[in-house]
GROMACS .gro file of C-alpha atoms in nm:
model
  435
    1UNK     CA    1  -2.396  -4.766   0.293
    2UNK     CA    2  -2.458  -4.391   0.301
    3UNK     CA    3  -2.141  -4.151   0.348
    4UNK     CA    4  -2.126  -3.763   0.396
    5UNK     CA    5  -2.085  -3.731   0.006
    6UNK     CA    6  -2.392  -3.848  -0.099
    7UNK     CA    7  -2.552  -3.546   0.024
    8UNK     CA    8  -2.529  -3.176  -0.008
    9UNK     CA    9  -2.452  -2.965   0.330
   10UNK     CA   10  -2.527  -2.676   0.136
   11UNK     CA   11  -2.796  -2.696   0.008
   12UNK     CA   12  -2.975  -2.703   0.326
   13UNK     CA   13  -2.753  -2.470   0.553
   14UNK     CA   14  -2.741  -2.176   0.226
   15UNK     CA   15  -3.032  -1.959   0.376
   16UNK     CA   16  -2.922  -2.029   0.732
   17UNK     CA   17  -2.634  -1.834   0.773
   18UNK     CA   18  -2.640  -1.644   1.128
   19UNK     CA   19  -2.970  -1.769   1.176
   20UNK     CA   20  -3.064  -2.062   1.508
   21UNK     CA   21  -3.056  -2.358   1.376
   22UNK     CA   22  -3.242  -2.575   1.658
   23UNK     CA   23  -3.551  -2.563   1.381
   24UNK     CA   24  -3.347  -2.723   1.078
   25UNK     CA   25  -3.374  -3.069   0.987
   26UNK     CA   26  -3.013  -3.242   0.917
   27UNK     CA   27  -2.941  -3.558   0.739
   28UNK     CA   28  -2.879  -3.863   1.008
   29UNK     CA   29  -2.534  -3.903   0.813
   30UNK     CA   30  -2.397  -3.651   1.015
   31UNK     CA   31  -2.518  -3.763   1.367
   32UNK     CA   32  -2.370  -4.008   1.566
   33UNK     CA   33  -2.592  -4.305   1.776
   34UNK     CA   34  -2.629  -4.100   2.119
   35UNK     CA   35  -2.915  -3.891   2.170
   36UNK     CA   36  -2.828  -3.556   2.328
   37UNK     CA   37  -2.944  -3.689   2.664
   38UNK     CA   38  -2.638  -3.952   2.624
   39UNK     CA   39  -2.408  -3.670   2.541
   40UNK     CA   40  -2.510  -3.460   2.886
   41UNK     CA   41  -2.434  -3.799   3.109
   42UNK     CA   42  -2.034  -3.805   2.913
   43UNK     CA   43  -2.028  -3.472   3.200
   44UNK     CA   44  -1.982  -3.747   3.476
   45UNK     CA   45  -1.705  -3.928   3.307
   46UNK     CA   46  -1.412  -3.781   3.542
   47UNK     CA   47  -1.695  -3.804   3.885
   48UNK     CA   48  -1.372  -3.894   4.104
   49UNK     CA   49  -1.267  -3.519   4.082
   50UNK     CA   50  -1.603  -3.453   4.286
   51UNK     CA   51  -1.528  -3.717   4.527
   52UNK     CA   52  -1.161  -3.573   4.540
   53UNK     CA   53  -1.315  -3.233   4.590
   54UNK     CA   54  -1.520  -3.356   4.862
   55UNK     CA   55  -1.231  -3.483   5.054
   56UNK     CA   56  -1.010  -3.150   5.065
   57UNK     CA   57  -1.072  -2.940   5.399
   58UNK     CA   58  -0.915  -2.701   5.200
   59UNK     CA   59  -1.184  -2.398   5.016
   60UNK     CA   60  -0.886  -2.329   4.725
   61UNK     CA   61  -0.815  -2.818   4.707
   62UNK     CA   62  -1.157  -2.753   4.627
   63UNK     CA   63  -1.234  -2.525   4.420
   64UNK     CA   64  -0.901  -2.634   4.172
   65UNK     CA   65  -1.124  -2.949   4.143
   66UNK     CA   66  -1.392  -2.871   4.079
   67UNK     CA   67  -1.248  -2.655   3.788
   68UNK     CA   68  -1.078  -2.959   3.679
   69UNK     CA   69  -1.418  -3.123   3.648
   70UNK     CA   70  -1.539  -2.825   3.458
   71UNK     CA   71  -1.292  -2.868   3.216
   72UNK     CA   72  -1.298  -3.276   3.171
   73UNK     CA   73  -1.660  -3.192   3.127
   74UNK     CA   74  -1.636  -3.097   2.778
   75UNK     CA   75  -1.315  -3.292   2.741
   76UNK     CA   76  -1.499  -3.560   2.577
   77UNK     CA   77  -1.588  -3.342   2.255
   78UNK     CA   78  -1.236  -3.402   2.153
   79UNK     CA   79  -1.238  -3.494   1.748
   80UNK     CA   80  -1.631  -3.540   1.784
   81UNK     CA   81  -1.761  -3.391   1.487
   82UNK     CA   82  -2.111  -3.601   1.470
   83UNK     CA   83  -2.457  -3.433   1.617
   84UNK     CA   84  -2.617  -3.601   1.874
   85UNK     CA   85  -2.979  -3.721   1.789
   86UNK     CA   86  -3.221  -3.470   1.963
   87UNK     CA   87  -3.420  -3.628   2.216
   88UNK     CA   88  -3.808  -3.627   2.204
   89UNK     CA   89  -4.031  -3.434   2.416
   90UNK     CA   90  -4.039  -3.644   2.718
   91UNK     CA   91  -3.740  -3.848   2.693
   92UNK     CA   92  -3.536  -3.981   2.929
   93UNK     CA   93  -3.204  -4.161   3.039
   94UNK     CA   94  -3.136  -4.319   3.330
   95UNK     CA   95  -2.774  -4.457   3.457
   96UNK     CA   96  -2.607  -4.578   3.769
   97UNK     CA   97  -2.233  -4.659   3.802
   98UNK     CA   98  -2.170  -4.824   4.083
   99UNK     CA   99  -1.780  -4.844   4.024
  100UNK     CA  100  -1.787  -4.454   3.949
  101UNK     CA  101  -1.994  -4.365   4.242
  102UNK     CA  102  -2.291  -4.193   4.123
  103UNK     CA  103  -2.660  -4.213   3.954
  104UNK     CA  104  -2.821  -3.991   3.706
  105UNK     CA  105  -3.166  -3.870   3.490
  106UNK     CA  106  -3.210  -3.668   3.204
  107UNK     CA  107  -3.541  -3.542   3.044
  108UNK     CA  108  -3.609  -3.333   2.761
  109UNK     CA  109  -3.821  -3.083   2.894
  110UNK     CA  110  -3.885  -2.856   2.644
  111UNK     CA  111  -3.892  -2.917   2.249
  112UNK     CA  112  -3.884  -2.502   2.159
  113UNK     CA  113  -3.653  -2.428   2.243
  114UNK     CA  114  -3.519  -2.774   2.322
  115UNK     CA  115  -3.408  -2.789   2.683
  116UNK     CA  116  -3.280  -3.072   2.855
  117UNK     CA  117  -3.231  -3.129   3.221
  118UNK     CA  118  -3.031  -3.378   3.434
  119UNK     CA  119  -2.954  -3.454   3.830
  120UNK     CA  120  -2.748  -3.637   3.905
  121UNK     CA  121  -2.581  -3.751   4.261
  122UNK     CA  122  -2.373  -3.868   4.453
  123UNK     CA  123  -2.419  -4.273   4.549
  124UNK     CA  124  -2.251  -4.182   4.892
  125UNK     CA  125  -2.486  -3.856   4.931
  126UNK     CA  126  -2.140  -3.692   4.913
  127UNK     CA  127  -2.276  -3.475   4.623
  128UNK     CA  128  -2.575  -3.347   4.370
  129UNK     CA  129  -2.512  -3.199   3.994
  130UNK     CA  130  -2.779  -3.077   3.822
  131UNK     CA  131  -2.888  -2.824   3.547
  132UNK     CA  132  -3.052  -2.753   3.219
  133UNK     CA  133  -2.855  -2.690   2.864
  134UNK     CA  134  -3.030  -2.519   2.595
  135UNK     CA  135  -2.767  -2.575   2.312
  136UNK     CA  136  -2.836  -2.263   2.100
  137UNK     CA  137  -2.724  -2.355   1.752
  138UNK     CA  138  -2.589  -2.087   1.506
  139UNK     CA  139  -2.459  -2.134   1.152
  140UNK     CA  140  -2.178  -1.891   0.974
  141UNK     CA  141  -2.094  -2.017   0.702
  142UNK     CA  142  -1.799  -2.209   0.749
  143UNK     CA  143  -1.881  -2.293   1.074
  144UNK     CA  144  -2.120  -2.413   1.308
  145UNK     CA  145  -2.144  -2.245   1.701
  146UNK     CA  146  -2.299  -2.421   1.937
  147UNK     CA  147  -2.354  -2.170   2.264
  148UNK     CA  148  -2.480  -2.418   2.564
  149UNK     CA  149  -2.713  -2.182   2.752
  150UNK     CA  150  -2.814  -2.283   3.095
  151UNK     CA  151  -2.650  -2.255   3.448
  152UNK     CA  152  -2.471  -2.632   3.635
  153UNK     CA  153  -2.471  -2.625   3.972
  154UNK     CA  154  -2.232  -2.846   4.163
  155UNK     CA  155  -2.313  -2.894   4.553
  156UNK     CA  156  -2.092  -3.045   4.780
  157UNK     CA  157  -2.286  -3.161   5.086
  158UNK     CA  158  -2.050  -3.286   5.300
  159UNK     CA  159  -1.911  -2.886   5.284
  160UNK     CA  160  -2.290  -2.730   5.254
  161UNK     CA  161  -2.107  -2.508   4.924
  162UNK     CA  162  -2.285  -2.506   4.587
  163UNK     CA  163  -2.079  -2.406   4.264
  164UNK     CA  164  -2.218  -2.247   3.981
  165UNK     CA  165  -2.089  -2.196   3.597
  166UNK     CA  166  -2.188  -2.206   3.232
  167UNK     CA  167  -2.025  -2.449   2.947
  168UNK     CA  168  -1.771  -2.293   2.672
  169UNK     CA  169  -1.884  -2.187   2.371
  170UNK     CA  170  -1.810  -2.492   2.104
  171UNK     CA  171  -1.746  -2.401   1.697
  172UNK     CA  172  -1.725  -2.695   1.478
  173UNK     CA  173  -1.470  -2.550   1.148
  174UNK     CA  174  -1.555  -2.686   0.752
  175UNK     CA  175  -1.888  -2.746   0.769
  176UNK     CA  176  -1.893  -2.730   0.390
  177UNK     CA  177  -1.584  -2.839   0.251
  178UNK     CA  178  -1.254  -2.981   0.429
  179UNK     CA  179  -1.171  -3.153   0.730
  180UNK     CA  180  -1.400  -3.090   1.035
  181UNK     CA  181  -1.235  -2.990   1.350
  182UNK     CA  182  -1.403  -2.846   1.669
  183UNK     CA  183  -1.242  -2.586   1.899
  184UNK     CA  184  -1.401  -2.417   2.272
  185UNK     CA  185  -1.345  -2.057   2.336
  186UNK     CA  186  -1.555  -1.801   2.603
  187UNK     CA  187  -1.457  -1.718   2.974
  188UNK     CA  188  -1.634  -1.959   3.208
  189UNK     CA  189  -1.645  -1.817   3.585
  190UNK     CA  190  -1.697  -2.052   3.851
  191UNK     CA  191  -1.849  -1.916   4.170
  192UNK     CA  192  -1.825  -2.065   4.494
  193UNK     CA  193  -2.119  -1.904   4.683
  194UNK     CA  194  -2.024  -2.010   5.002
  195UNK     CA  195  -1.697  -1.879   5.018
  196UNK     CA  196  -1.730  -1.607   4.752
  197UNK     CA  197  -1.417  -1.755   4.572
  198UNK     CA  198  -1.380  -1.751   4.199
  199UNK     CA  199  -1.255  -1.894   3.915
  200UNK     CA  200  -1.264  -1.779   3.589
  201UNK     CA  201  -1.114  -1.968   3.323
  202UNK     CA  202  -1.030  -1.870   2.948
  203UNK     CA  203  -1.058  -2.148   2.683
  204UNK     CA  204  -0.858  -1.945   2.425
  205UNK     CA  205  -0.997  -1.932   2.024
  206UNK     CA  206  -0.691  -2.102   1.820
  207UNK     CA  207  -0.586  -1.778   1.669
  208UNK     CA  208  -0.457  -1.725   1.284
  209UNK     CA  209  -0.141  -1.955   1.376
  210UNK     CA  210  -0.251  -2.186   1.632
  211UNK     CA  211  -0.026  -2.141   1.952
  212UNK     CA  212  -0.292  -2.098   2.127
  213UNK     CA  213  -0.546  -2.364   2.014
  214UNK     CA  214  -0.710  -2.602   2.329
  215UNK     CA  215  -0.526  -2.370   2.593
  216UNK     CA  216  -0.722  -2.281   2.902
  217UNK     CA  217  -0.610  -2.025   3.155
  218UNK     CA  218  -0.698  -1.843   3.444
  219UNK     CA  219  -0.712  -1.780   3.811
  220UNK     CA  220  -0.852  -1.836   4.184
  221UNK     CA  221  -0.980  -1.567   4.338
  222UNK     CA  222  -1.122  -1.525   4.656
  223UNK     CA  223  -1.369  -1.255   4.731
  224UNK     CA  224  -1.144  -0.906   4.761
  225UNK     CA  225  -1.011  -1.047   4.415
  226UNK     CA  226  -0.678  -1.174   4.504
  227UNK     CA  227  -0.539  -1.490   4.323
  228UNK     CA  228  -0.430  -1.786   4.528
  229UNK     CA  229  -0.357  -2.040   4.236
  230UNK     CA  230  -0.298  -2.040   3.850
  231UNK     CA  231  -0.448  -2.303   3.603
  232UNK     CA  232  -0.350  -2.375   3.259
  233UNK     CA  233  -0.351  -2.676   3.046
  234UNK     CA  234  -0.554  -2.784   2.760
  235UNK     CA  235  -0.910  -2.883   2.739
  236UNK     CA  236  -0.808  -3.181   2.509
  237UNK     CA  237  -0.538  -3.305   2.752
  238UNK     CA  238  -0.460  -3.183   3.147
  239UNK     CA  239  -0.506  -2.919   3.374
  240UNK     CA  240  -0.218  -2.782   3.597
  241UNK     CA  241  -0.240  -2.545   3.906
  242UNK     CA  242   0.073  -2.325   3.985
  243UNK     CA  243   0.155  -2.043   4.187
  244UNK     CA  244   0.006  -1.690   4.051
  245UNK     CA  245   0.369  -1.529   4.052
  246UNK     CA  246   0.504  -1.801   3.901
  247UNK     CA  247   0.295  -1.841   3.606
  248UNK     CA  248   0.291  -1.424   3.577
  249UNK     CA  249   0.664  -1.453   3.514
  250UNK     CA  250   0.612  -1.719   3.256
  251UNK     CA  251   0.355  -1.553   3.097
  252UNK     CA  252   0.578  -1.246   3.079
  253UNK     CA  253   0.868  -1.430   2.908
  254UNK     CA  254   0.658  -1.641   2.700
  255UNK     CA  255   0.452  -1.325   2.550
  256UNK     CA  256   0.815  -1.200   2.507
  257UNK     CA  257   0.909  -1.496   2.277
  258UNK     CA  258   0.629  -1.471   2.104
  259UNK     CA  259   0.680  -1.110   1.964
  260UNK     CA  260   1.025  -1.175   1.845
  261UNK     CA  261   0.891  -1.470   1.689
  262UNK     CA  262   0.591  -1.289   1.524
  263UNK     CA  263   0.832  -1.006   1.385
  264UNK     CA  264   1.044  -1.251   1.216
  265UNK     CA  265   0.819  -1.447   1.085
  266UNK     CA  266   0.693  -1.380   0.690
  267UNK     CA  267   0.352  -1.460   0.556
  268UNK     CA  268   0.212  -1.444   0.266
  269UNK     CA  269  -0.122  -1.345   0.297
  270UNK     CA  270  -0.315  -1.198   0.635
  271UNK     CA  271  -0.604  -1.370   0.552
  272UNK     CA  272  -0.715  -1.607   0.814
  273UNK     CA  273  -0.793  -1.997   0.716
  274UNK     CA  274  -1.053  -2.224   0.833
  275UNK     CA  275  -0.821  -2.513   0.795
  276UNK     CA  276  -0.728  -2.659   1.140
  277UNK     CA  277  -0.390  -2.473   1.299
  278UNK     CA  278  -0.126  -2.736   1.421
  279UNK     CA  279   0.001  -2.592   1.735
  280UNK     CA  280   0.380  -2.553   1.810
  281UNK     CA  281   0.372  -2.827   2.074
  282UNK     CA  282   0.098  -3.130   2.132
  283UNK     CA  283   0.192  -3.135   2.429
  284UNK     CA  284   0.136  -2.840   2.712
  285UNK     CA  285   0.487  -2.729   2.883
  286UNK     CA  286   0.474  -2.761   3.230
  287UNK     CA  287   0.581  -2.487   3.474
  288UNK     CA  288   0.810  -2.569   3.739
  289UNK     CA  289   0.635  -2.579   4.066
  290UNK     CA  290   0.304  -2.692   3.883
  291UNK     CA  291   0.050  -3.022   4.043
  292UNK     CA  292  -0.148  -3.199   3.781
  293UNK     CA  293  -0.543  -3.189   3.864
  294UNK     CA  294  -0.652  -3.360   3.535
  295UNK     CA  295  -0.528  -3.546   3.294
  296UNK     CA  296  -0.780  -3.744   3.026
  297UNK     CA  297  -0.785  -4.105   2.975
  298UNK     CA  298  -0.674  -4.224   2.631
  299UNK     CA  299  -0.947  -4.333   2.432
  300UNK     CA  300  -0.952  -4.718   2.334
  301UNK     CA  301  -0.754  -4.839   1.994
  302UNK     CA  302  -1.112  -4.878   1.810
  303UNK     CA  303  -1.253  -4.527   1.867
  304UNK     CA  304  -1.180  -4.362   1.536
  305UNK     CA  305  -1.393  -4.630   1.375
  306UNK     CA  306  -1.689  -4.555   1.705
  307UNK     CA  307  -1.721  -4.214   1.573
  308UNK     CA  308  -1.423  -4.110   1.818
  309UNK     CA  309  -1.630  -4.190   2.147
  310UNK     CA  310  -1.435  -4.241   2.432
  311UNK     CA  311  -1.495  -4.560   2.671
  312UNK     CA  312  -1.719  -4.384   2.868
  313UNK     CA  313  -1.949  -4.280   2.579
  314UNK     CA  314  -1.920  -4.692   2.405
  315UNK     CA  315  -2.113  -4.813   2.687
  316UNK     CA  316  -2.402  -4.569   2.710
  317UNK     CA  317  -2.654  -4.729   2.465
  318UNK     CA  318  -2.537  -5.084   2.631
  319UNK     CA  319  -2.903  -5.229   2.734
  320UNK     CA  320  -2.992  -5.599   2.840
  321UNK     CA  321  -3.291  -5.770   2.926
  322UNK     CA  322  -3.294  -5.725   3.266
  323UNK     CA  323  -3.209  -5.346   3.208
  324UNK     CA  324  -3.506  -5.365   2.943
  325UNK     CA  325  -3.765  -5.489   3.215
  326UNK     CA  326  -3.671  -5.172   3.440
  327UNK     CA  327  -3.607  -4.876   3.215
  328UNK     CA  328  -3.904  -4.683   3.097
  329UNK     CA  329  -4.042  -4.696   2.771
  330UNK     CA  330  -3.904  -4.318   2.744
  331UNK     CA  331  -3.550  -4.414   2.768
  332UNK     CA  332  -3.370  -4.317   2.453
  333UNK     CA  333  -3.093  -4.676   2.485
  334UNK     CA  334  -3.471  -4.809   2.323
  335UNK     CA  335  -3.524  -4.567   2.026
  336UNK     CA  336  -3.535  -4.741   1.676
  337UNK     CA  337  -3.326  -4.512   1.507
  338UNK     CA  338  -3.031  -4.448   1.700
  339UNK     CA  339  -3.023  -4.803   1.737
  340UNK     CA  340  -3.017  -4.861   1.392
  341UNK     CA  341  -2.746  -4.611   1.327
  342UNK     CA  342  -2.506  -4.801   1.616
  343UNK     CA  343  -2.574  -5.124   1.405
  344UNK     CA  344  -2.433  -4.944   1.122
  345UNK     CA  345  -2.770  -4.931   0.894
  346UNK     CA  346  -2.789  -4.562   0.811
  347UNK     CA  347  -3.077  -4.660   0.602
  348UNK     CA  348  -3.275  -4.745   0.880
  349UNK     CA  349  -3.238  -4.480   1.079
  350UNK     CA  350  -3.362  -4.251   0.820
  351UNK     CA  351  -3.634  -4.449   0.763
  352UNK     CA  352  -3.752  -4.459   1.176
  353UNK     CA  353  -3.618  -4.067   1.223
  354UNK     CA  354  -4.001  -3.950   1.257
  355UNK     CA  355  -4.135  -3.934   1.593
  356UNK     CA  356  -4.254  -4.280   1.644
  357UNK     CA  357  -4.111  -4.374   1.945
  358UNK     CA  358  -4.351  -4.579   2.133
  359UNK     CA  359  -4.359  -4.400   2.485
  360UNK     CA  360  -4.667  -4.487   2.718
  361UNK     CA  361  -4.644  -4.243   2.979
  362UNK     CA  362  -4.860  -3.887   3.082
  363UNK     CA  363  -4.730  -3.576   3.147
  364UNK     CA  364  -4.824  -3.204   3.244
  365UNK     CA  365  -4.970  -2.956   3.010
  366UNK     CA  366  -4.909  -2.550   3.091
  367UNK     CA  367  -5.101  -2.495   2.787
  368UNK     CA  368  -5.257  -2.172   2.997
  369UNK     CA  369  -5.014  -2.044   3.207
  370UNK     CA  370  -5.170  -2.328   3.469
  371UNK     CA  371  -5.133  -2.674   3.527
  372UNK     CA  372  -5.350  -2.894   3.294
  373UNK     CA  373  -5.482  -3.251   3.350
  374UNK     CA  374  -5.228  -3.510   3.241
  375UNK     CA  375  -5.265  -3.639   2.898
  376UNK     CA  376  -5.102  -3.844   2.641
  377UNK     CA  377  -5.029  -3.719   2.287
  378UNK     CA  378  -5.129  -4.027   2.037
  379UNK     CA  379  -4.984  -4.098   1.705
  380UNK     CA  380  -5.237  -4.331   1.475
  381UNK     CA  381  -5.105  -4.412   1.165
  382UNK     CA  382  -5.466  -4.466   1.003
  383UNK     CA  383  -5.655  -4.223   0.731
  384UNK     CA  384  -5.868  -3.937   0.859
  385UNK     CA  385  -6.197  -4.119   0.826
  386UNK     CA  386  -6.016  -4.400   1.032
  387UNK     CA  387  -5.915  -4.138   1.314
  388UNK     CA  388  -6.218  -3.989   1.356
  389UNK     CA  389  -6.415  -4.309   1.419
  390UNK     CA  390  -6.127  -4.441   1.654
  391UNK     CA  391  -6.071  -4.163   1.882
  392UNK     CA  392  -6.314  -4.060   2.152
  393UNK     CA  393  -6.432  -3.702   2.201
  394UNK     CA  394  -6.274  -3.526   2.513
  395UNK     CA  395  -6.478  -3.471   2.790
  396UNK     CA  396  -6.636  -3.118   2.818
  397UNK     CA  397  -6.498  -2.900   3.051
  398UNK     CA  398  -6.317  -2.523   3.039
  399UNK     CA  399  -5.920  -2.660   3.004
  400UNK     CA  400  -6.004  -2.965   2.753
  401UNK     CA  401  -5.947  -2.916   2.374
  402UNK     CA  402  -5.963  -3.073   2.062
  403UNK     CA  403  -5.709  -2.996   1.892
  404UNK     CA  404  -5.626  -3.199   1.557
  405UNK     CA  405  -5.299  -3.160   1.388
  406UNK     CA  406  -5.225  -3.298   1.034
  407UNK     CA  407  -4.894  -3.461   0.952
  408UNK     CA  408  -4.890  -3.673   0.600
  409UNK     CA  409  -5.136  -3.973   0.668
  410UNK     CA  410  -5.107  -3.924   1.033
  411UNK     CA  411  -5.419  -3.822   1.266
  412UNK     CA  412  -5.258  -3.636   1.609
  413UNK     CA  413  -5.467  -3.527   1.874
  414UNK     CA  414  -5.447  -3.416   2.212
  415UNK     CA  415  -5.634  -3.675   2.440
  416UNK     CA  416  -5.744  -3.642   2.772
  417UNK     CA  417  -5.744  -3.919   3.025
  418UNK     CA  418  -5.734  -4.213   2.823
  419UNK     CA  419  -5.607  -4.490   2.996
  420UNK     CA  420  -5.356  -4.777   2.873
  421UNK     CA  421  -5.666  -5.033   2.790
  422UNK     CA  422  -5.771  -4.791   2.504
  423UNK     CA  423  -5.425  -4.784   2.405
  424UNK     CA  424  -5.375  -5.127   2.372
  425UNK     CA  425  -5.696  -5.217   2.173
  426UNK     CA  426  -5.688  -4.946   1.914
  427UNK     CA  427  -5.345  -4.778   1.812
  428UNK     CA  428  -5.128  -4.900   1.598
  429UNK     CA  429  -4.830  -4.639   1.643
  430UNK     CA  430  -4.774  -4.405   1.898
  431UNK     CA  431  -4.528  -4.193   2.079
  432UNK     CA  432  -4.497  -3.785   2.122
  433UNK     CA  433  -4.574  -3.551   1.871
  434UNK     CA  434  -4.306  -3.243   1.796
  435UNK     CA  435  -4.474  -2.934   1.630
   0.00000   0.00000   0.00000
């Protein structure tokens, strides 16, 4: 069995340091068995906040839900410290929870830089939430910062209103040395474009002694800039909506408290630590007057051994055989590798981590600037001579090519219309190629 130990985090992140790291290749160790795609659909584990939201006649009921569901959203990154496979050009996932109320697709759309996009809806047309993350990857030396680029748009058809934001920015602490521990920080601004009302939310960095680690803030707004509600809470644990003035005065006293504490308080060195802050309270204090919106679900008794997934994220590589018969061959519940990894044989998911998926399906080229003929990208896992005699010549024309790319004993070529018959009688491996 393979552990973190036996290899060297250093050694390949050295020459990376404030550099993207979307490019690097990182030891499966530290992944866990859900491809990114898997990781996107974990957004719809609190989906009764949009049905609740659907349900309020009220703009601000609304709009303090949908925040809610902005903040469960990345609620589920809680203690995980793994990296999600990244999906292959191509790949999808498919689910549908009837019990939850809503069906959803992913596809990785681009590979550079790797962009994946999901819609999902509503199963009683009551909404649609869709959007595209490009998870821009940036190592500083301690730490890893993972800035999710890409708008998520909420709409709420019953209400013809359509919400807009942007994910935190996510920092995973100790790379190199130490415990791992994650934290979000940024201002996310939720717009509803309707109404004009606004949200803006501040997941707060930790800080150098940790009163303010997993604390979110902010206000409602409507479109002259006036606050009609206060939200605080933790991304880790609940959300709370209060009156404005009330949670002013709070804030008043409790910045008050905080200055006589600071004053009194000796340290020894200014120096800020990478180690992992324990707060003053788990728990978040709860202002009189205040409504809970969102509280998470505990995660099951076994979930520290399931790389911390909660029991949303256990069930998303879950396939049968009549699942098996439906899904496409894209789907990533059917790559080798992750698969491997969830059965606990690291070795075997190193072994199956190059792109040898076996996908059988076309897609569209803007190799040009213009839409190409659909083609499939083949993978034969024969020597050169081999390759050459196997694989037809394209067909002449101004937007074919012939394009051979060499990768170890591999032979990869762009192919133009060849059909599933050739397929079947002469490769041996194939799937999508990543430059």
């Amino acid at each position: 069995m393979f552990s973190r130990n036996d290899f060297s985090i250093w050694s390949i992140l050295r020459k990376c340091i404030g550099m993207e790291l979307s490019k690097i290749t990182m030891p499966v160790i530290f992944n866990e068995p859900l491809s990114f795609l898997q990781r996107l659909t974990e957004y719809m584990e609190h989906t009764y906040l949009i049905h609740k939201a659907s349900s309020f006649s009220d703009p601000v009921e609304r709009m303090q839900c949908v925040a809610a569901f902005a903040v469960s959203a990345v609620a589920s990154q809680w203690e995980r410290t793994g990296k999600p496979f990244n999906p292959l050009l191509g790949e999808t996932y498919e689910l549908v929870r009837d019990d939850l109320g809503f069906r959803l697709i992913s596809e990785q759309v681009s590979h550079h830089p790797p962009i994946s996009a999901f819609h999902a809806e509503g199963l009683n047309n009551d909404f649609i939430f869709h959007g595209s993350i490009y998870p821009k990857l940036k190592f500083w030396g301690k730490s890893v910062e993972a800035e999710p680029k890409g708008t998520i748009t909420l709409e709420l058809l019953e209400h013809n209103e359509a919400y807009t934001w942007t994910n935190p920015t996510c920092c995973v602490h100790n790379i190199i040395v130490g415990k791992l521990w994650i934290e979000q920080y940024g201002n996310v601004e939720i717009i509803n474009h309707k109404t004009g009302d606004k949200c803006v939310l501040n997941f707060k960095p930790c800080g150098l002694f940790g009163k303010e680690l997993h604390k979110v803030e902010g206000y409602i707004q409507d479109k002259s800039k006036k606050k009609l509600c206060a939200l605080y809470g933790k991304w880790t644990e609940c959300l709370y909506s209060v009156d404005p003035a009330t949670f002013d005065a709070y804030k008043k006293n409790d910045k008050k408290n905080t200055e006589e504490k600071k004053n009194s308080k000796q340290t020894s060195s200014s120096e800020e630590s990478d180690e992992m802050p324990v707060p003053d309270s788990e728990s978040v204090f709860i202002i009189p007057g205040s409504v809970l919106l969102w509280r998470i679900a505990p995660r099951p008794p076994n979930s520290a051994q399931m790389y911390n997934f909660t029991s949303f994220a256990m069930v998303l590589n879950e396939v049968d055989k009549e699942m098996e018969s439906v899904i496409p061959k894209t789907d990533c519940r059917l790559r080798p590798d992750i698969r491997a990894m969830e059965n606990g044989e690291i070795g075997g998911s190193i072994k199956v981590l190059t792109p040898t998926m076996e996908h059988r399906t076309g897609f569209t080229l803007a190799a040009t600037g213009t839409e190409t003929t659909s083609i499939c990208l083949i993978f034969i896992k024969v020597q050169r001579s081999q390759a050459m005699t196997l694989l037809p010549q394209p067909q002449e024309g101004p937007k074919t090519s012939n394009l051979i790319i060499k990768r170890d004993n591999y032979e990869s070529r762009y192919l133009l219309n060849i059909d599933n018959s050739f397929i079947d009688r002469h490769i041996i491996t194939y799937g999508w190629y990543m430059k």
